[in-house]
PDB file of C-alpha atoms in Angstrom:
ATOM      1  CA  MET A  22      -0.047  -0.001   0.049  1.00  0.00           C
ATOM      2  CA  ASN A  23       1.266   3.450  -0.920  1.00  0.00           C
ATOM      3  CA  ILE A  24       1.139   6.191   1.599  1.00  0.00           C
ATOM      4  CA  THR A  25       1.519   9.773   0.386  1.00  0.00           C
ATOM      5  CA  ASN A  26       1.462  12.994   2.421  1.00  0.00           C
ATOM      6  CA  LEU A  27      -0.684  16.013   1.841  1.00  0.00           C
ATOM      7  CA  PHE A  28       2.055  18.378   2.907  1.00  0.00           C
ATOM      8  CA  ALA A  29       4.886  16.767   0.772  1.00  0.00           C
ATOM      9  CA  ASP A  30       5.895  17.109  -2.709  1.00  0.00           C
ATOM     10  CA  ILE A  31       5.296  20.825  -2.960  1.00  0.00           C
ATOM     11  CA  PRO A  32       7.693  22.502  -5.344  1.00  0.00           C
ATOM     12  CA  ASP A  33       9.624  25.417  -3.923  1.00  0.00           C
ATOM     13  CA  ASP A  34       8.491  27.566  -6.712  1.00  0.00           C
ATOM     14  CA  LEU A  35       4.745  27.976  -7.285  1.00  0.00           C
ATOM     15  CA  PRO A  36       4.231  30.278 -10.196  1.00  0.00           C
ATOM     16  CA  GLU A  37       0.619  28.982 -10.443  1.00  0.00           C
ATOM     17  CA  GLU A  38      -1.642  27.366  -7.987  1.00  0.00           C
ATOM     18  CA  LEU A  39      -1.035  23.580  -7.882  1.00  0.00           C
ATOM     19  CA  VAL A  40      -4.100  21.435  -8.500  1.00  0.00           C
ATOM     20  CA  GLU A  41      -3.865  17.624  -8.396  1.00  0.00           C
ATOM     21  CA  THR A  42      -6.536  14.950  -8.366  1.00  0.00           C
ATOM     22  CA  LEU A  43      -5.996  12.478  -5.543  1.00  0.00           C
ATOM     23  CA  LEU A  44      -8.923  10.227  -6.144  1.00  0.00           C
ATOM     24  CA  ARG A  45     -11.313   9.931  -9.025  1.00  0.00           C
ATOM     25  CA  SER A  46     -14.003   7.257  -8.602  1.00  0.00           C
ATOM     26  CA  GLY A  47     -17.101   7.668 -10.637  1.00  0.00           C
ATOM     27  CA  ALA A  48     -18.830  10.788  -9.292  1.00  0.00           C
ATOM     28  CA  VAL A  49     -16.235  11.180  -6.528  1.00  0.00           C
ATOM     29  CA  ARG A  50     -13.331  13.533  -7.094  1.00  0.00           C
ATOM     30  CA  ILE A  51     -10.856  14.752  -4.565  1.00  0.00           C
ATOM     31  CA  GLU A  52      -8.341  17.430  -5.364  1.00  0.00           C
ATOM     32  CA  ARG A  53      -5.358  18.915  -3.426  1.00  0.00           C
ATOM     33  CA  ILE A  54      -4.799  22.565  -4.071  1.00  0.00           C
ATOM     34  CA  VAL A  55      -1.621  24.391  -2.981  1.00  0.00           C
ATOM     35  CA  SER A  56      -1.641  28.156  -3.033  1.00  0.00           C
ATOM     36  CA  LYS A  57       1.089  30.617  -1.970  1.00  0.00           C
ATOM     37  CA  GLY A  58      -0.145  34.152  -2.295  1.00  0.00           C
ATOM     38  CA  HIS A  59      -2.310  33.183  -5.193  1.00  0.00           C
ATOM     39  CA  ARG A  60      -5.785  34.788  -5.561  1.00  0.00           C
ATOM     40  CA  SER A  61      -8.488  34.903  -8.029  1.00  0.00           C
ATOM     41  CA  SER A  62      -8.203  37.753 -10.505  1.00  0.00           C
ATOM     42  CA  ASP A  63     -10.166  40.884  -9.784  1.00  0.00           C
ATOM     43  CA  GLY A  64     -13.675  40.537 -10.869  1.00  0.00           C
ATOM     44  CA  PHE A  65     -13.430  36.781 -11.506  1.00  0.00           C
ATOM     45  CA  TRP A  66     -16.039  34.629  -9.755  1.00  0.00           C
ATOM     46  CA  TYR A  67     -16.212  30.794  -9.640  1.00  0.00           C
ATOM     47  CA  ASP A  68     -19.710  29.762 -10.444  1.00  0.00           C
ATOM     48  CA  GLN A  69     -20.025  25.974 -10.202  1.00  0.00           C
ATOM     49  CA  ASP A  70     -22.757  23.674 -11.417  1.00  0.00           C
ATOM     50  CA  GLN A  71     -22.206  21.400  -8.297  1.00  0.00           C
ATOM     51  CA  CYS A  72     -21.650  22.159  -4.696  1.00  0.00           C
ATOM     52  CA  GLU A  73     -18.120  21.708  -3.421  1.00  0.00           C
ATOM     53  CA  TRP A  74     -16.840  20.722  -0.025  1.00  0.00           C
ATOM     54  CA  VAL A  75     -13.530  22.492   0.829  1.00  0.00           C
ATOM     55  CA  VAL A  76     -11.211  22.252   3.791  1.00  0.00           C
ATOM     56  CA  LEU A  77      -8.133  24.309   4.465  1.00  0.00           C
ATOM     57  CA  LEU A  78      -5.407  22.245   6.167  1.00  0.00           C
ATOM     58  CA  LYS A  79      -2.431  24.440   6.354  1.00  0.00           C
ATOM     59  CA  GLY A  80      -1.917  28.181   5.875  1.00  0.00           C
ATOM     60  CA  LYS A  81      -4.480  30.876   5.743  1.00  0.00           C
ATOM     61  CA  ALA A  82      -6.928  32.233   3.101  1.00  0.00           C
ATOM     62  CA  ARG A  83      -9.882  34.552   2.596  1.00  0.00           C
ATOM     63  CA  LEU A  84     -12.864  33.586   0.554  1.00  0.00           C
ATOM     64  CA  GLN A  85     -15.224  36.301  -0.829  1.00  0.00           C
ATOM     65  CA  PHE A  86     -18.713  35.769  -1.880  1.00  0.00           C
ATOM     66  CA  GLU A  87     -20.617  37.986  -4.318  1.00  0.00           C
ATOM     67  CA  ASN A  88     -23.015  39.066  -1.674  1.00  0.00           C
ATOM     68  CA  GLY A  89     -19.965  40.767   0.042  1.00  0.00           C
ATOM     69  CA  GLU A  90     -19.508  38.013   2.726  1.00  0.00           C
ATOM     70  CA  MET A  91     -15.820  37.461   3.457  1.00  0.00           C
ATOM     71  CA  LEU A  92     -14.617  34.296   5.275  1.00  0.00           C
ATOM     72  CA  GLU A  93     -11.225  33.962   6.963  1.00  0.00           C
ATOM     73  CA  LEU A  94     -10.049  30.349   6.909  1.00  0.00           C
ATOM     74  CA  GLY A  95      -7.298  28.685   8.945  1.00  0.00           C
ATOM     75  CA  PRO A  96      -6.243  25.086   9.488  1.00  0.00           C
ATOM     76  CA  GLY A  97      -9.085  22.671   9.874  1.00  0.00           C
ATOM     77  CA  ASP A  98     -11.774  25.064   8.697  1.00  0.00           C
ATOM     78  CA  TYR A  99     -14.189  23.558   6.141  1.00  0.00           C
ATOM     79  CA  LEU A 100     -17.537  24.542   4.387  1.00  0.00           C
ATOM     80  CA  THR A 101     -19.749  23.383   1.679  1.00  0.00           C
ATOM     81  CA  ILE A 102     -20.120  26.058  -1.069  1.00  0.00           C
ATOM     82  CA  PRO A 103     -23.618  25.642  -2.693  1.00  0.00           C
ATOM     83  CA  ALA A 104     -23.858  25.287  -6.504  1.00  0.00           C
ATOM     84  CA  HIS A 105     -23.871  28.598  -8.216  1.00  0.00           C
ATOM     85  CA  ARG A 106     -22.886  30.446  -5.110  1.00  0.00           C
ATOM     86  CA  ARG A 107     -20.411  32.811  -6.752  1.00  0.00           C
ATOM     87  CA  HIS A 108     -17.127  33.071  -4.900  1.00  0.00           C
ATOM     88  CA  ARG A 109     -13.524  33.833  -5.350  1.00  0.00           C
ATOM     89  CA  VAL A 110     -10.209  33.467  -3.429  1.00  0.00           C
ATOM     90  CA  GLU A 111      -9.656  36.958  -2.244  1.00  0.00           C
ATOM     91  CA  TRP A 112      -6.276  36.261  -0.484  1.00  0.00           C
ATOM     92  CA  THR A 113      -3.936  33.468   0.450  1.00  0.00           C
ATOM     93  CA  ASP A 114      -0.911  33.767   2.735  1.00  0.00           C
ATOM     94  CA  PRO A 115       2.148  34.768   0.643  1.00  0.00           C
ATOM     95  CA  GLU A 116       4.567  33.635   3.373  1.00  0.00           C
ATOM     96  CA  THR A 117       3.650  29.960   3.480  1.00  0.00           C
ATOM     97  CA  GLU A 118       1.878  27.229   1.437  1.00  0.00           C
ATOM     98  CA  THR A 119      -1.829  27.029   1.858  1.00  0.00           C
ATOM     99  CA  VAL A 120      -3.088  23.476   1.401  1.00  0.00           C
ATOM    100  CA  TRP A 121      -6.596  22.716   0.597  1.00  0.00           C
ATOM    101  CA  LEU A 122      -8.696  19.597  -0.102  1.00  0.00           C
ATOM    102  CA  ALA A 123     -11.743  19.971  -2.331  1.00  0.00           C
ATOM    103  CA  VAL A 124     -14.353  17.302  -2.832  1.00  0.00           C
ATOM    104  CA  HIS A 125     -16.810  17.871  -5.556  1.00  0.00           C
ATOM    105  CA  CYS A 126     -20.497  17.033  -5.084  1.00  0.00           C
ATOM    106  CA  ASP A 127     -22.180  14.442  -7.231  1.00  0.00           C
ATOM    107  CA  PRO A 128     -23.423  15.973 -10.557  1.00  0.00           C
ATOM    108  CA  ASP A 129     -26.229  13.432 -10.385  1.00  0.00           C
ATOM    109  CA  GLY A 130     -26.800  13.803  -6.660  1.00  0.00           C
TER     110      GLY A 130
ATOM    111  CA  MET B  15     -21.938  30.591   5.023  1.00  0.00           C
ATOM    112  CA  ASN B  16     -21.094  28.157   7.884  1.00  0.00           C
ATOM    113  CA  ILE B  17     -17.567  27.487   8.676  1.00  0.00           C
ATOM    114  CA  THR B  18     -16.820  24.417  10.905  1.00  0.00           C
ATOM    115  CA  ASN B  19     -13.489  23.215  12.130  1.00  0.00           C
ATOM    116  CA  LEU B  20     -12.289  19.560  11.893  1.00  0.00           C
ATOM    117  CA  PHE B  21     -10.519  19.786  15.061  1.00  0.00           C
ATOM    118  CA  ALA B  22     -13.291  21.381  17.114  1.00  0.00           C
ATOM    119  CA  ASP B  23     -16.385  19.844  18.712  1.00  0.00           C
ATOM    120  CA  ILE B  24     -14.656  16.744  20.030  1.00  0.00           C
ATOM    121  CA  PRO B  25     -16.113  15.597  23.369  1.00  0.00           C
ATOM    122  CA  ASP B  26     -13.628  15.205  26.190  1.00  0.00           C
ATOM    123  CA  ASP B  27     -14.850  11.733  26.722  1.00  0.00           C
ATOM    124  CA  LEU B  28     -14.759   9.361  23.802  1.00  0.00           C
ATOM    125  CA  PRO B  29     -16.075   5.988  24.986  1.00  0.00           C
ATOM    126  CA  GLU B  30     -16.472   5.113  21.346  1.00  0.00           C
ATOM    127  CA  GLU B  31     -14.912   6.284  18.172  1.00  0.00           C
ATOM    128  CA  LEU B  32     -16.826   9.284  16.915  1.00  0.00           C
ATOM    129  CA  VAL B  33     -18.020   9.063  13.314  1.00  0.00           C
ATOM    130  CA  GLU B  34     -19.860  11.914  11.660  1.00  0.00           C
ATOM    131  CA  THR B  35     -20.975  12.445   8.090  1.00  0.00           C
ATOM    132  CA  LEU B  36     -19.803  15.885   6.881  1.00  0.00           C
ATOM    133  CA  LEU B  37     -21.123  15.697   3.422  1.00  0.00           C
ATOM    134  CA  ARG B  38     -23.496  13.440   1.559  1.00  0.00           C
ATOM    135  CA  SER B  39     -24.270  14.189  -2.030  1.00  0.00           C
ATOM    136  CA  GLY B  40     -25.413  11.339  -4.188  1.00  0.00           C
ATOM    137  CA  ALA B  41     -22.541   8.892  -4.360  1.00  0.00           C
ATOM    138  CA  VAL B  42     -20.183  11.334  -2.439  1.00  0.00           C
ATOM    139  CA  ARG B  43     -19.864  10.720   1.303  1.00  0.00           C
ATOM    140  CA  ILE B  44     -17.217  12.404   3.475  1.00  0.00           C
ATOM    141  CA  GLU B  45     -16.871  11.362   7.172  1.00  0.00           C
ATOM    142  CA  ARG B  46     -14.855  12.610  10.151  1.00  0.00           C
ATOM    143  CA  ILE B  47     -13.655   9.996  12.423  1.00  0.00           C
ATOM    144  CA  VAL B  48     -12.083  10.695  15.811  1.00  0.00           C
ATOM    145  CA  SER B  49     -10.240   7.984  17.655  1.00  0.00           C
ATOM    146  CA  LYS B  50      -8.476   8.119  21.025  1.00  0.00           C
ATOM    147  CA  GLY B  51      -6.783   4.822  21.690  1.00  0.00           C
ATOM    148  CA  HIS B  52      -9.598   3.037  19.854  1.00  0.00           C
ATOM    149  CA  ARG B  53      -8.674  -0.025  17.775  1.00  0.00           C
ATOM    150  CA  SER B  54     -10.446  -2.786  15.887  1.00  0.00           C
ATOM    151  CA  SER B  55     -11.188  -5.846  17.922  1.00  0.00           C
ATOM    152  CA  ASP B  56      -8.793  -8.684  17.737  1.00  0.00           C
ATOM    153  CA  GLY B  57      -9.538 -10.731  14.591  1.00  0.00           C
ATOM    154  CA  PHE B  58     -11.915  -8.065  13.056  1.00  0.00           C
ATOM    155  CA  TRP B  59     -11.262  -7.075   9.556  1.00  0.00           C
ATOM    156  CA  TYR B  60     -13.048  -4.357   7.479  1.00  0.00           C
ATOM    157  CA  ASP B  61     -13.926  -5.793   4.182  1.00  0.00           C
ATOM    158  CA  GLN B  62     -15.624  -3.061   2.100  1.00  0.00           C
ATOM    159  CA  ASP B  63     -17.397  -3.336  -1.208  1.00  0.00           C
ATOM    160  CA  GLN B  64     -15.954   0.048  -2.303  1.00  0.00           C
ATOM    161  CA  CYS B  65     -12.565   1.486  -2.148  1.00  0.00           C
ATOM    162  CA  GLU B  66     -12.049   4.202   0.529  1.00  0.00           C
ATOM    163  CA  TRP B  67      -9.688   7.215   0.541  1.00  0.00           C
ATOM    164  CA  VAL B  68      -8.438   7.995   3.989  1.00  0.00           C
ATOM    165  CA  VAL B  69      -6.278  10.813   5.436  1.00  0.00           C
ATOM    166  CA  LEU B  70      -5.026  11.106   8.951  1.00  0.00           C
ATOM    167  CA  LEU B  71      -4.941  14.824   9.961  1.00  0.00           C
ATOM    168  CA  LYS B  72      -3.990  14.759  13.576  1.00  0.00           C
ATOM    169  CA  GLY B  73      -2.570  12.135  15.973  1.00  0.00           C
ATOM    170  CA  LYS B  74      -1.090   8.802  15.049  1.00  0.00           C
ATOM    171  CA  ALA B  75      -2.367   5.388  14.024  1.00  0.00           C
ATOM    172  CA  ARG B  76      -1.373   2.009  12.688  1.00  0.00           C
ATOM    173  CA  LEU B  77      -3.251   0.155   9.944  1.00  0.00           C
ATOM    174  CA  GLN B  78      -2.815  -3.579   9.589  1.00  0.00           C
ATOM    175  CA  PHE B  79      -3.659  -5.497   6.431  1.00  0.00           C
ATOM    176  CA  GLU B  80      -4.509  -9.105   6.275  1.00  0.00           C
ATOM    177  CA  ASN B  81      -1.345  -9.960   4.384  1.00  0.00           C
ATOM    178  CA  GLY B  82       0.667  -8.785   7.373  1.00  0.00           C
ATOM    179  CA  GLU B  83       1.547  -5.306   6.084  1.00  0.00           C
ATOM    180  CA  MET B  84       1.447  -2.643   8.768  1.00  0.00           C
ATOM    181  CA  LEU B  85       1.303   1.022   8.046  1.00  0.00           C
ATOM    182  CA  GLU B  86       2.161   3.830  10.501  1.00  0.00           C
ATOM    183  CA  LEU B  87       0.283   7.005   9.712  1.00  0.00           C
ATOM    184  CA  GLY B  88       0.996  10.576  10.931  1.00  0.00           C
ATOM    185  CA  PRO B  89      -0.634  13.939  10.074  1.00  0.00           C
ATOM    186  CA  GLY B  90      -1.165  14.479   6.331  1.00  0.00           C
ATOM    187  CA  ASP B  91      -0.628  10.735   5.357  1.00  0.00           C
ATOM    188  CA  TYR B  92      -3.230   9.389   3.093  1.00  0.00           C
ATOM    189  CA  LEU B  93      -3.968   6.353   1.088  1.00  0.00           C
ATOM    190  CA  THR B  94      -6.718   4.606  -0.907  1.00  0.00           C
ATOM    191  CA  ILE B  95      -7.661   1.271   0.510  1.00  0.00           C
ATOM    192  CA  PRO B  96      -8.948  -0.900  -2.410  1.00  0.00           C
ATOM    193  CA  ALA B  97     -12.295  -2.642  -2.278  1.00  0.00           C
ATOM    194  CA  HIS B  98     -12.105  -5.943  -0.266  1.00  0.00           C
ATOM    195  CA  ARG B  99      -8.600  -5.221   0.889  1.00  0.00           C
ATOM    196  CA  ARG B 100      -9.107  -6.481   4.433  1.00  0.00           C
ATOM    197  CA  HIS B 101      -7.719  -4.271   6.992  1.00  0.00           C
ATOM    198  CA  ARG B 102      -8.078  -3.152  10.672  1.00  0.00           C
ATOM    199  CA  VAL B 103      -7.038  -0.212  12.879  1.00  0.00           C
ATOM    200  CA  GLU B 104      -4.333  -1.947  14.921  1.00  0.00           C
ATOM    201  CA  TRP B 105      -3.590   1.047  17.163  1.00  0.00           C
ATOM    202  CA  THR B 106      -4.384   4.770  17.593  1.00  0.00           C
ATOM    203  CA  ASP B 107      -2.653   7.096  19.969  1.00  0.00           C
ATOM    204  CA  PRO B 108      -4.221   6.890  23.492  1.00  0.00           C
ATOM    205  CA  GLU B 109      -2.771  10.274  24.520  1.00  0.00           C
ATOM    206  CA  THR B 110      -4.354  12.468  21.862  1.00  0.00           C
ATOM    207  CA  GLU B 111      -7.232  12.602  19.459  1.00  0.00           C
ATOM    208  CA  THR B 112      -6.544  11.049  16.066  1.00  0.00           C
ATOM    209  CA  VAL B 113      -8.692  12.860  13.417  1.00  0.00           C
ATOM    210  CA  TRP B 114      -9.319  11.146  10.153  1.00  0.00           C
ATOM    211  CA  LEU B 115     -11.309  12.065   7.015  1.00  0.00           C
ATOM    212  CA  ALA B 116     -12.694   9.148   4.982  1.00  0.00           C
ATOM    213  CA  VAL B 117     -14.176   9.594   1.504  1.00  0.00           C
ATOM    214  CA  HIS B 118     -16.027   6.625   0.126  1.00  0.00           C
ATOM    215  CA  CYS B 119     -15.531   5.526  -3.466  1.00  0.00           C
ATOM    216  CA  ASP B 120     -18.527   5.569  -5.832  1.00  0.00           C
ATOM    217  CA  PRO B 121     -20.502   2.291  -5.644  1.00  0.00           C
ATOM    218  CA  ASP B 122     -21.272   2.663  -9.275  1.00  0.00           C
ATOM    219  CA  GLY B 123     -17.781   4.075 -10.150  1.00  0.00           C
TER     220      GLY B 123
END
């Protein structure tokens, strides 16, 4: 059995956010996302057809919602973002890697 | 939007392992499991119809497989346990809470 670590295998240099699929099984999809100061472009909003469960495991981030709501996230914080709830990553810590897991909801769920 | 923390809301007393569903969406199911010294009974093996993705986020544990393989897990360690790969939790740290996330594979995947 292979063990991998969520906090390992992070390149020193992260010109772009790093997104990797850790598991894909039918409707189930788990991603690891590593940010370091990355943020959504001004005026960009994610608008997803499915809900998404997100947990921040290391680092710090701020999520912004189109209604103006702003959420500060630290290690262990998780939430489910409903489908079509427009949001963006307003800020991630530029000093350290921010590691997220994202689990996508079932498109047929 | 509601934020919850994976490391919060853990009762002081854990007579049994704590298992909570954090997300259920069609085939997608995410659970938080909190152990504190809990282990599978001697001779008990999990034998699951679907594969399971497991990550340990806090604490320490040992997983045993029927072929004799033993895995030590620490924070951030994850693996995918194939369907019908018989396994048990041989040990979890009795001194601190061990927090796991489990994501079940798609039964139709």
